[in-house]
PDB file of C-alpha atoms and ligand atoms in Angstrom:
ATOM      1  CA  UNK I  27     -20.650 -11.592  -4.685  1.00 83.00           C
ATOM      2  CA  UNK I  28     -18.127 -10.505  -3.088  1.00 93.00           C
ATOM      3  CA  UNK I  29     -16.690  -6.908  -4.456  1.00 97.00           C
ATOM      4  CA  UNK I  30     -13.046  -5.891  -4.696  1.00 98.00           C
ATOM      5  CA  UNK I  31     -12.092  -2.541  -2.560  1.00 98.00           C
ATOM      6  CA  UNK I  32      -8.963  -0.516  -2.319  1.00 98.00           C
ATOM      7  CA  UNK I  33      -8.158   1.658   0.116  1.00 98.00           C
ATOM      8  CA  UNK I  34      -5.200   3.737   0.201  1.00 98.00           C
ATOM      9  CA  UNK I  35      -4.124   4.885   3.740  1.00 98.00           C
ATOM     10  CA  UNK I  36      -2.296   8.329   2.795  1.00 98.00           C
ATOM     11  CA  UNK I  37      -2.211   9.409   6.635  1.00 98.00           C
ATOM     12  CA  UNK I  38       1.464   9.717   7.394  1.00 98.00           C
ATOM     13  CA  UNK I  39       4.052  12.857   6.918  1.00 97.00           C
ATOM     14  CA  UNK I  40       6.841  10.860   5.391  1.00 97.00           C
ATOM     15  CA  UNK I  41       9.507  12.304   8.219  1.00 97.00           C
ATOM     16  CA  UNK I  42      11.912   9.783   5.711  1.00 98.00           C
ATOM     17  CA  UNK I  43      11.247  12.151   2.440  1.00 98.00           C
ATOM     18  CA  UNK I  44      12.663  14.983   5.085  1.00 96.00           C
ATOM     19  CA  UNK I  45       9.710  17.444   3.067  1.00 96.00           C
ATOM     20  CA  UNK I  46       7.443  19.705   4.996  1.00 95.00           C
ATOM     21  CA  UNK I  47       5.430  18.738   2.111  1.00 97.00           C
ATOM     22  CA  UNK I  48       4.285  14.790   2.844  1.00 98.00           C
ATOM     23  CA  UNK I  49       5.275  12.922   0.675  1.00 98.00           C
ATOM     24  CA  UNK I  50       2.171  11.292  -1.521  1.00 98.00           C
ATOM     25  CA  UNK I  51       1.894  14.851  -2.754  1.00 98.00           C
ATOM     26  CA  UNK I  52       6.336  15.669  -4.384  1.00 98.00           C
ATOM     27  CA  UNK I  53       5.048  15.696  -7.708  1.00 97.00           C
ATOM     28  CA  UNK I  54       5.961  13.288 -10.275  1.00 97.00           C
ATOM     29  CA  UNK I  55       6.081  13.109 -13.889  1.00 95.00           C
ATOM     30  CA  UNK I  56       3.832  16.045 -13.690  1.00 95.00           C
ATOM     31  CA  UNK I  57       0.881  15.185 -10.380  1.00 97.00           C
ATOM     32  CA  UNK I  58       1.080  14.369  -7.230  1.00 98.00           C
ATOM     33  CA  UNK I  59       2.738  11.173  -6.078  1.00 98.00           C
ATOM     34  CA  UNK I  60      -0.453  10.289  -5.137  1.00 98.00           C
ATOM     35  CA  UNK I  61      -2.249  10.342  -8.401  1.00 98.00           C
ATOM     36  CA  UNK I  62      -0.517   7.694 -10.014  1.00 98.00           C
ATOM     37  CA  UNK I  63      -1.658   5.443  -7.202  1.00 98.00           C
ATOM     38  CA  UNK I  64      -5.270   6.622  -6.902  1.00 98.00           C
ATOM     39  CA  UNK I  65      -4.862   6.081 -11.355  1.00 98.00           C
ATOM     40  CA  UNK I  66      -3.942   2.878 -11.303  1.00 98.00           C
ATOM     41  CA  UNK I  67      -6.564   1.366  -8.421  1.00 98.00           C
ATOM     42  CA  UNK I  68      -9.483   2.971 -10.130  1.00 98.00           C
ATOM     43  CA  UNK I  69      -8.873   2.384 -13.743  1.00 97.00           C
ATOM     44  CA  UNK I  70      -8.880  -1.537 -12.815  1.00 98.00           C
ATOM     45  CA  UNK I  71     -12.310  -2.723 -13.811  1.00 97.00           C
ATOM     46  CA  UNK I  72     -12.578  -5.623 -10.822  1.00 98.00           C
ATOM     47  CA  UNK I  73     -12.375  -2.692  -8.422  1.00 98.00           C
ATOM     48  CA  UNK I  74     -15.645  -0.944  -7.352  1.00 98.00           C
ATOM     49  CA  UNK I  75     -14.562   1.948  -4.967  1.00 98.00           C
ATOM     50  CA  UNK I  76     -11.237   3.322  -4.080  1.00 98.00           C
ATOM     51  CA  UNK I  77     -11.179   4.572  -0.887  1.00 98.00           C
ATOM     52  CA  UNK I  78      -8.451   7.642   0.353  1.00 98.00           C
ATOM     53  CA  UNK I  79      -7.157   8.231   3.970  1.00 98.00           C
ATOM     54  CA  UNK I  80      -6.188  11.714   4.933  1.00 98.00           C
ATOM     55  CA  UNK I  81      -4.329  13.048   7.948  1.00 98.00           C
ATOM     56  CA  UNK I  82      -7.595  14.874  10.057  1.00 98.00           C
ATOM     57  CA  UNK I  83      -5.109  17.782   9.468  1.00 97.00           C
ATOM     58  CA  UNK I  84      -4.379  17.322   5.500  1.00 98.00           C
ATOM     59  CA  UNK I  85      -4.110  21.005   3.540  1.00 97.00           C
ATOM     60  CA  UNK I  86      -2.596  19.589   0.518  1.00 98.00           C
ATOM     61  CA  UNK I  87      -5.644  16.693  -0.898  1.00 98.00           C
ATOM     62  CA  UNK I  88      -7.766  20.012  -1.892  1.00 98.00           C
ATOM     63  CA  UNK I  89      -5.210  22.077  -3.775  1.00 98.00           C
ATOM     64  CA  UNK I  90      -6.094  19.401  -6.693  1.00 98.00           C
ATOM     65  CA  UNK I  91      -9.261  18.379  -9.119  1.00 97.00           C
ATOM     66  CA  UNK I  92      -9.729  14.792  -8.763  1.00 98.00           C
ATOM     67  CA  UNK I  93     -13.192  15.385 -10.630  1.00 97.00           C
ATOM     68  CA  UNK I  94     -11.444  12.758 -13.478  1.00 97.00           C
ATOM     69  CA  UNK I  95     -11.588   9.724 -10.895  1.00 97.00           C
ATOM     70  CA  UNK I  96     -15.606  10.912  -9.154  1.00 92.00           C
ATOM     71  CA  UNK I  97     -17.142   8.165  -9.962  1.00 93.00           C
ATOM     72  CA  UNK I  98     -14.853   5.340  -7.671  1.00 97.00           C
ATOM     73  CA  UNK I  99     -12.704   7.668  -5.062  1.00 98.00           C
ATOM     74  CA  UNK I 100     -14.072   7.418  -1.732  1.00 98.00           C
ATOM     75  CA  UNK I 101     -12.539   9.996   1.002  1.00 98.00           C
ATOM     76  CA  UNK I 102     -12.179  10.031   4.076  1.00 98.00           C
ATOM     77  CA  UNK I 103     -10.289  12.225   6.776  1.00 98.00           C
ATOM     78  CA  UNK I 104      -9.676  10.248   9.810  1.00 98.00           C
ATOM     79  CA  UNK I 105      -6.337   8.891   9.415  1.00 98.00           C
ATOM     80  CA  UNK I 106      -4.831   8.031  13.206  1.00 97.00           C
ATOM     81  CA  UNK I 107      -1.513   7.819  15.049  1.00 96.00           C
ATOM     82  CA  UNK I 108       0.279   4.857  12.670  1.00 96.00           C
ATOM     83  CA  UNK I 109      -0.271   2.764   9.434  1.00 97.00           C
ATOM     84  CA  UNK I 110      -2.664   0.212  11.335  1.00 97.00           C
ATOM     85  CA  UNK I 111      -4.861   2.836  12.750  1.00 97.00           C
ATOM     86  CA  UNK I 112      -5.347   4.651  10.034  1.00 98.00           C
ATOM     87  CA  UNK I 113      -6.024   1.769   7.804  1.00 98.00           C
ATOM     88  CA  UNK I 114      -9.004   0.601  10.775  1.00 98.00           C
ATOM     89  CA  UNK I 115      -9.584   3.832  10.627  1.00 98.00           C
ATOM     90  CA  UNK I 116     -10.899   3.995   7.092  1.00 98.00           C
ATOM     91  CA  UNK I 117     -12.042   0.596   7.103  1.00 98.00           C
ATOM     92  CA  UNK I 118     -14.818   2.445   9.643  1.00 98.00           C
ATOM     93  CA  UNK I 119     -15.911   5.134   8.297  1.00 98.00           C
ATOM     94  CA  UNK I 120     -16.670   3.564   5.407  1.00 97.00           C
ATOM     95  CA  UNK I 121     -17.994   0.081   6.817  1.00 96.00           C
ATOM     96  CA  UNK I 122     -20.755   3.202   7.653  1.00 96.00           C
ATOM     97  CA  UNK I 123     -20.371   5.057   4.875  1.00 95.00           C
ATOM     98  CA  UNK I 124     -20.511   2.671   2.345  1.00 93.00           C
ATOM     99  CA  UNK I 125     -21.318  -0.630   3.947  1.00 92.00           C
ATOM    100  CA  UNK I 126     -19.340  -3.403   3.016  1.00 96.00           C
ATOM    101  CA  UNK I 127     -20.023  -6.705   3.908  1.00 97.00           C
ATOM    102  CA  UNK I 128     -17.822  -9.205   5.814  1.00 97.00           C
ATOM    103  CA  UNK I 129     -16.841 -10.715   2.566  1.00 97.00           C
ATOM    104  CA  UNK I 130     -15.682  -7.864   0.164  1.00 98.00           C
ATOM    105  CA  UNK I 131     -12.422  -7.467  -0.748  1.00 98.00           C
ATOM    106  CA  UNK I 132      -9.872  -4.848   0.576  1.00 98.00           C
ATOM    107  CA  UNK I 133      -7.181  -4.165  -1.639  1.00 98.00           C
ATOM    108  CA  UNK I 134      -4.598  -1.817   1.164  1.00 98.00           C
ATOM    109  CA  UNK I 135      -2.645  -0.284  -0.910  1.00 98.00           C
ATOM    110  CA  UNK I 136       0.301   2.863   0.210  1.00 98.00           C
ATOM    111  CA  UNK I 137       0.063   6.090  -0.811  1.00 98.00           C
ATOM    112  CA  UNK I 138       3.648   5.805  -1.608  1.00 98.00           C
ATOM    113  CA  UNK I 139       4.034   3.316  -4.086  1.00 98.00           C
ATOM    114  CA  UNK I 140       3.153   5.095  -7.434  1.00 98.00           C
ATOM    115  CA  UNK I 141       4.813   2.674  -9.311  1.00 98.00           C
ATOM    116  CA  UNK I 142       2.647  -0.131  -9.222  1.00 98.00           C
ATOM    117  CA  UNK I 143       1.812  -2.179 -12.510  1.00 97.00           C
ATOM    118  CA  UNK I 144      -1.564  -2.753 -13.653  1.00 97.00           C
ATOM    119  CA  UNK I 145      -0.381  -6.022 -14.371  1.00 97.00           C
ATOM    120  CA  UNK I 146       0.954  -6.830 -10.999  1.00 98.00           C
ATOM    121  CA  UNK I 147      -2.409  -5.919  -9.787  1.00 98.00           C
ATOM    122  CA  UNK I 148      -4.486  -7.952 -11.981  1.00 98.00           C
ATOM    123  CA  UNK I 149      -2.009 -11.081 -10.893  1.00 98.00           C
ATOM    124  CA  UNK I 150      -2.745 -10.501  -7.226  1.00 98.00           C
ATOM    125  CA  UNK I 151      -6.818 -10.249  -7.673  1.00 98.00           C
ATOM    126  CA  UNK I 152      -6.350 -13.246  -9.940  1.00 98.00           C
ATOM    127  CA  UNK I 153      -4.525 -15.440  -7.786  1.00 98.00           C
ATOM    128  CA  UNK I 154      -6.662 -14.580  -4.646  1.00 98.00           C
ATOM    129  CA  UNK I 155      -9.981 -14.154  -5.521  1.00 96.00           C
ATOM    130  CA  UNK I 156     -10.952 -17.695  -4.095  1.00 96.00           C
ATOM    131  CA  UNK I 157      -8.191 -17.937  -1.486  1.00 98.00           C
ATOM    132  CA  UNK I 158     -10.049 -18.703   2.060  1.00 96.00           C
ATOM    133  CA  UNK I 159      -7.625 -16.546   3.908  1.00 98.00           C
ATOM    134  CA  UNK I 160      -5.683 -13.887   0.902  1.00 98.00           C
ATOM    135  CA  UNK I 161      -1.764 -12.396   0.858  1.00 98.00           C
ATOM    136  CA  UNK I 162       0.251  -9.285  -1.023  1.00 98.00           C
ATOM    137  CA  UNK I 163       2.834  -8.675  -3.324  1.00 98.00           C
ATOM    138  CA  UNK I 164       6.429  -9.896  -2.120  1.00 98.00           C
ATOM    139  CA  UNK I 165      10.024 -10.393  -3.589  1.00 98.00           C
ATOM    140  CA  UNK I 166      12.134 -12.911  -2.885  1.00 97.00           C
ATOM    141  CA  UNK I 167      15.323 -11.582  -1.217  1.00 97.00           C
ATOM    142  CA  UNK I 168      17.659 -11.057  -4.085  1.00 96.00           C
ATOM    143  CA  UNK I 169      20.988  -9.954  -1.402  1.00 96.00           C
ATOM    144  CA  UNK I 170      22.676 -11.665   0.896  1.00 97.00           C
ATOM    145  CA  UNK I 171      21.856 -10.725   4.004  1.00 97.00           C
ATOM    146  CA  UNK I 172      24.510  -9.452   7.148  1.00 98.00           C
ATOM    147  CA  UNK I 173      22.971  -9.513  10.606  1.00 98.00           C
ATOM    148  CA  UNK I 174      24.896  -6.589  12.502  1.00 98.00           C
ATOM    149  CA  UNK I 175      26.706  -6.594  16.418  1.00 98.00           C
ATOM    150  CA  UNK I 176      26.455  -2.955  17.893  1.00 97.00           C
ATOM    151  CA  UNK I 177      29.637  -2.084  16.279  1.00 98.00           C
ATOM    152  CA  UNK I 178      27.647  -1.980  12.801  1.00 97.00           C
ATOM    153  CA  UNK I 179      30.309  -4.967  12.550  1.00 98.00           C
ATOM    154  CA  UNK I 180      29.378  -8.386  10.698  1.00 98.00           C
ATOM    155  CA  UNK I 181      27.767 -10.633  13.937  1.00 98.00           C
ATOM    156  CA  UNK I 182      26.564 -13.293  11.426  1.00 98.00           C
ATOM    157  CA  UNK I 183      24.938 -14.252   7.435  1.00 98.00           C
ATOM    158  CA  UNK I 184      21.419 -14.524   7.181  1.00 97.00           C
ATOM    159  CA  UNK I 185      20.427 -17.399   4.631  1.00 96.00           C
ATOM    160  CA  UNK I 186      18.088 -15.842   2.469  1.00 95.00           C
ATOM    161  CA  UNK I 187      16.241 -18.655   1.510  1.00 95.00           C
ATOM    162  CA  UNK I 188      12.464 -18.367   2.042  1.00 96.00           C
ATOM    163  CA  UNK I 189      13.012 -14.495   2.926  1.00 97.00           C
ATOM    164  CA  UNK I 190      10.676 -11.877   0.838  1.00 98.00           C
ATOM    165  CA  UNK I 191      10.234  -8.557   1.084  1.00 98.00           C
ATOM    166  CA  UNK I 192       6.893  -7.280   1.480  1.00 98.00           C
ATOM    167  CA  UNK I 193       5.215  -5.170  -1.151  1.00 98.00           C
ATOM    168  CA  UNK I 194       1.104  -4.201  -1.039  1.00 98.00           C
ATOM    169  CA  UNK I 195      -1.381  -3.984  -2.082  1.00 98.00           C
ATOM    170  CA  UNK I 196      -2.394  -6.399   0.329  1.00 98.00           C
ATOM    171  CA  UNK I 197      -5.683  -8.219   0.224  1.00 98.00           C
ATOM    172  CA  UNK I 198      -7.911  -9.622   2.585  1.00 98.00           C
ATOM    173  CA  UNK I 199     -11.689 -10.251   3.074  1.00 98.00           C
ATOM    174  CA  UNK I 200     -13.059  -7.128   5.358  1.00 98.00           C
ATOM    175  CA  UNK I 201     -14.185  -9.256   7.715  1.00 98.00           C
ATOM    176  CA  UNK I 202     -11.233 -10.629   8.664  1.00 98.00           C
ATOM    177  CA  UNK I 203      -9.194  -7.858   8.351  1.00 98.00           C
ATOM    178  CA  UNK I 204     -11.377  -5.482   9.883  1.00 98.00           C
ATOM    179  CA  UNK I 205     -10.590  -8.270  13.122  1.00 98.00           C
ATOM    180  CA  UNK I 206      -7.505  -8.476  13.026  1.00 98.00           C
ATOM    181  CA  UNK I 207      -6.323  -5.464  12.942  1.00 98.00           C
ATOM    182  CA  UNK I 208      -8.498  -3.983  16.354  1.00 97.00           C
ATOM    183  CA  UNK I 209      -6.507  -7.291  17.407  1.00 97.00           C
ATOM    184  CA  UNK I 210      -3.406  -6.225  16.931  1.00 96.00           C
ATOM    185  CA  UNK I 211      -4.365  -1.851  17.851  1.00 93.00           C
ATOM    186  CA  UNK I 212      -1.621  -1.940  20.227  1.00 88.00           C
ATOM    187  CA  UNK I 213       0.738  -3.273  18.888  1.00 93.00           C
ATOM    188  CA  UNK I 214       4.384  -2.320  16.587  1.00 93.00           C
ATOM    189  CA  UNK I 215       2.832  -3.665  13.091  1.00 95.00           C
ATOM    190  CA  UNK I 216       4.134  -2.468   9.791  1.00 94.00           C
ATOM    191  CA  UNK I 217       1.729  -4.329   7.433  1.00 97.00           C
ATOM    192  CA  UNK I 218      -1.909  -5.724   7.484  1.00 98.00           C
ATOM    193  CA  UNK I 219      -0.288  -8.979   6.752  1.00 98.00           C
ATOM    194  CA  UNK I 220       1.037  -8.517  10.619  1.00 98.00           C
ATOM    195  CA  UNK I 221      -2.408  -8.471  11.651  1.00 98.00           C
ATOM    196  CA  UNK I 222      -3.630 -11.755   9.907  1.00 98.00           C
ATOM    197  CA  UNK I 223      -0.940 -13.849  10.765  1.00 98.00           C
ATOM    198  CA  UNK I 224      -0.721 -12.634  14.798  1.00 97.00           C
ATOM    199  CA  UNK I 225      -4.374 -14.469  14.579  1.00 97.00           C
ATOM    200  CA  UNK I 226      -2.724 -17.691  13.725  1.00 97.00           C
ATOM    201  CA  UNK I 227      -3.812 -17.281   9.698  1.00 98.00           C
ATOM    202  CA  UNK I 228      -0.971 -17.900   6.551  1.00 98.00           C
ATOM    203  CA  UNK I 229      -1.450 -14.963   3.973  1.00 98.00           C
ATOM    204  CA  UNK I 230      -0.332 -15.765   0.718  1.00 98.00           C
ATOM    205  CA  UNK I 231       3.074 -14.032  -0.501  1.00 98.00           C
ATOM    206  CA  UNK I 232       2.059 -12.873  -4.425  1.00 98.00           C
ATOM    207  CA  UNK I 233       5.474 -12.697  -6.886  1.00 98.00           C
ATOM    208  CA  UNK I 234       6.122  -8.830  -7.405  1.00 98.00           C
ATOM    209  CA  UNK I 235       9.419  -7.338  -8.895  1.00 95.00           C
ATOM    210  CA  UNK I 236      11.125  -3.507  -7.638  1.00 96.00           C
ATOM    211  CA  UNK I 237       9.088  -1.609  -9.771  1.00 97.00           C
ATOM    212  CA  UNK I 238       6.403  -2.041  -7.252  1.00 98.00           C
ATOM    213  CA  UNK I 239       8.772  -0.390  -3.908  1.00 98.00           C
ATOM    214  CA  UNK I 240       7.852   2.104  -1.708  1.00 98.00           C
ATOM    215  CA  UNK I 241       9.054   5.699  -2.162  1.00 98.00           C
ATOM    216  CA  UNK I 242      10.151   6.112   1.426  1.00 98.00           C
ATOM    217  CA  UNK I 243      14.079   8.605   0.633  1.00 98.00           C
ATOM    218  CA  UNK I 244      14.940  11.998  -1.773  1.00 97.00           C
ATOM    219  CA  UNK I 245      16.418   9.795  -3.788  1.00 97.00           C
ATOM    220  CA  UNK I 246      13.723   7.158  -4.383  1.00 98.00           C
ATOM    221  CA  UNK I 247      12.243  10.026  -5.851  1.00 98.00           C
ATOM    222  CA  UNK I 248      14.193   9.910  -9.612  1.00 97.00           C
ATOM    223  CA  UNK I 249      14.238   5.845  -9.808  1.00 98.00           C
ATOM    224  CA  UNK I 250      10.355   6.463  -9.881  1.00 98.00           C
ATOM    225  CA  UNK I 251      10.248   9.794 -12.078  1.00 97.00           C
ATOM    226  CA  UNK I 252      11.943   7.221 -14.170  1.00 97.00           C
ATOM    227  CA  UNK I 253      10.157   4.042 -13.908  1.00 97.00           C
ATOM    228  CA  UNK I 254       6.880   6.987 -14.787  1.00 97.00           C
ATOM    229  CA  UNK I 255       8.397   8.058 -17.541  1.00 95.00           C
ATOM    230  CA  UNK I 256       9.231   5.094 -19.068  1.00 93.00           C
ATOM    231  CA  UNK I 257       6.092   3.662 -18.923  1.00 90.00           C
ATOM    232  CA  UNK I 258       3.696   6.844 -20.009  1.00 85.00           C
ATOM    233  CA  UNK I 259       6.024   6.499 -23.159  1.00 86.00           C
ATOM    234  CA  UNK I 260       4.979   3.095 -24.001  1.00 78.00           C
TER     235      UNK I 260
HETATM  236  N1  CTP Y 311       0.180   6.086   6.769  1.00 76.90           N
HETATM  237  C1  CTP Y 311      -1.031   6.624   7.364  1.00 76.90           C
HETATM  238  N2  CTP Y 311      -1.042   7.335   8.416  1.00 76.90           N
HETATM  239  C2  CTP Y 311       0.171   7.132   9.352  1.00 76.90           C
HETATM  240  C3  CTP Y 311       1.206   6.205   8.675  1.00 76.90           C
HETATM  241  C4  CTP Y 311       1.484   6.364   7.399  1.00 76.90           C
HETATM  242  O1  CTP Y 311      -1.610   6.202   6.229  1.00 76.90           O
HETATM  243  N3  CTP Y 311       0.033   7.681  10.456  1.00 76.90           N
HETATM  244  C5  CTP Y 311       0.686   6.542   5.313  1.00 76.90           C
HETATM  245  C6  CTP Y 311       1.804   6.863   4.287  1.00 76.90           C
HETATM  246  O2  CTP Y 311       0.579   7.991   4.018  1.00 76.90           O
HETATM  247  C7  CTP Y 311       2.087   5.729   3.302  1.00 76.90           C
HETATM  248  C8  CTP Y 311       1.424   3.922   4.074  1.00 76.90           C
HETATM  249  O3  CTP Y 311       0.919   5.147   4.977  1.00 76.90           O
HETATM  250  O4  CTP Y 311       1.324   6.273   2.218  1.00 76.90           O
HETATM  251  C9  CTP Y 311       3.476   3.911   4.154  1.00 76.90           C
HETATM  252  O5  CTP Y 311       4.408   4.504   5.295  1.00 76.90           O
HETATM  253  P1  CTP Y 311       5.407   5.473   5.415  1.00 76.90           P
HETATM  254  O6  CTP Y 311       6.244   4.621   4.186  1.00 76.90           O
HETATM  255  O7  CTP Y 311       6.151   4.691   6.296  1.00 76.90           O
HETATM  256  O8  CTP Y 311       5.065   6.843   4.926  1.00 76.90           O
HETATM  257  P2  CTP Y 311       5.211   7.674   6.685  1.00 76.90           P
HETATM  258  O9  CTP Y 311       4.742   7.002   7.293  1.00 76.90           O
HETATM  259  O10 CTP Y 311       4.405   8.869   6.236  1.00 76.90           O
HETATM  260  O11 CTP Y 311       7.111   8.153   6.229  1.00 76.90           O
HETATM  261  P3  CTP Y 311       7.854   8.037   7.234  1.00 76.90           P
HETATM  262  O12 CTP Y 311       8.110   6.412   8.112  1.00 76.90           O
HETATM  263  O13 CTP Y 311       8.871   7.978   6.606  1.00 76.90           O
HETATM  264  O14 CTP Y 311       7.438   9.025   8.033  1.00 76.90           O
HETATM  265 MG1   MG Y 312       6.049   5.450   7.954  1.00 76.90          MG
END
């Protein structure tokens, strides 16, 4: 039987957030942001292990008590210069430590998406568990899309039909994902699916919603706080 493992790249510095502390540790609903991300993944009964990839010089992780997740949590301080490098380094370290099979599923999920819901996660696993390629949560684009010229004037309006915003988790088998990321080293990819696409495969898009947005700018913190508080009060 193939296992399901989650991998959370959490080695970024959060430069667009503009805080001294990396954004994954900023407080949200009384906990560091990454706590909520870990909580959702650890509580999913299908997921056997949750792998965390920290920056080699991370000085925040050890300030918190993570013992409630000790049954599933595995921490690796091997983050790289890019998200893709962090994911690949984490996969390699976890393979040595735990012995992952090529057929095992890896769900790569950004630390900075703390509002992933239980039902979105279940839906992704249900829709992809028998898939030949794997895929990702994504949202059909809602706004009208403008392409700009050099002066920030509208060059043209792009049709939004068939356009999606990629989210995470992105779910691929270990063997395929590791190979795809190795092939994509030294390219500018910003998600895991891009690496799989580059070897000619077609990841499946699983419809999600905007609650699972990525906390990127300071204004995003208030929105994430609102979503988490509303969910906790239900
Ligand atoms: N990430 C990582 N290693 C990197 C860069 C990013 O593990 N070298 C992680 C981040 O910690 C985050 C996820 O990848 O959980 C998505 O990246 P992003 O939102 O871009 O976070 P940052 O790179 O930290 O933010 P910024 O781009 O604003 O600097
Ligand atoms: Mg980044």
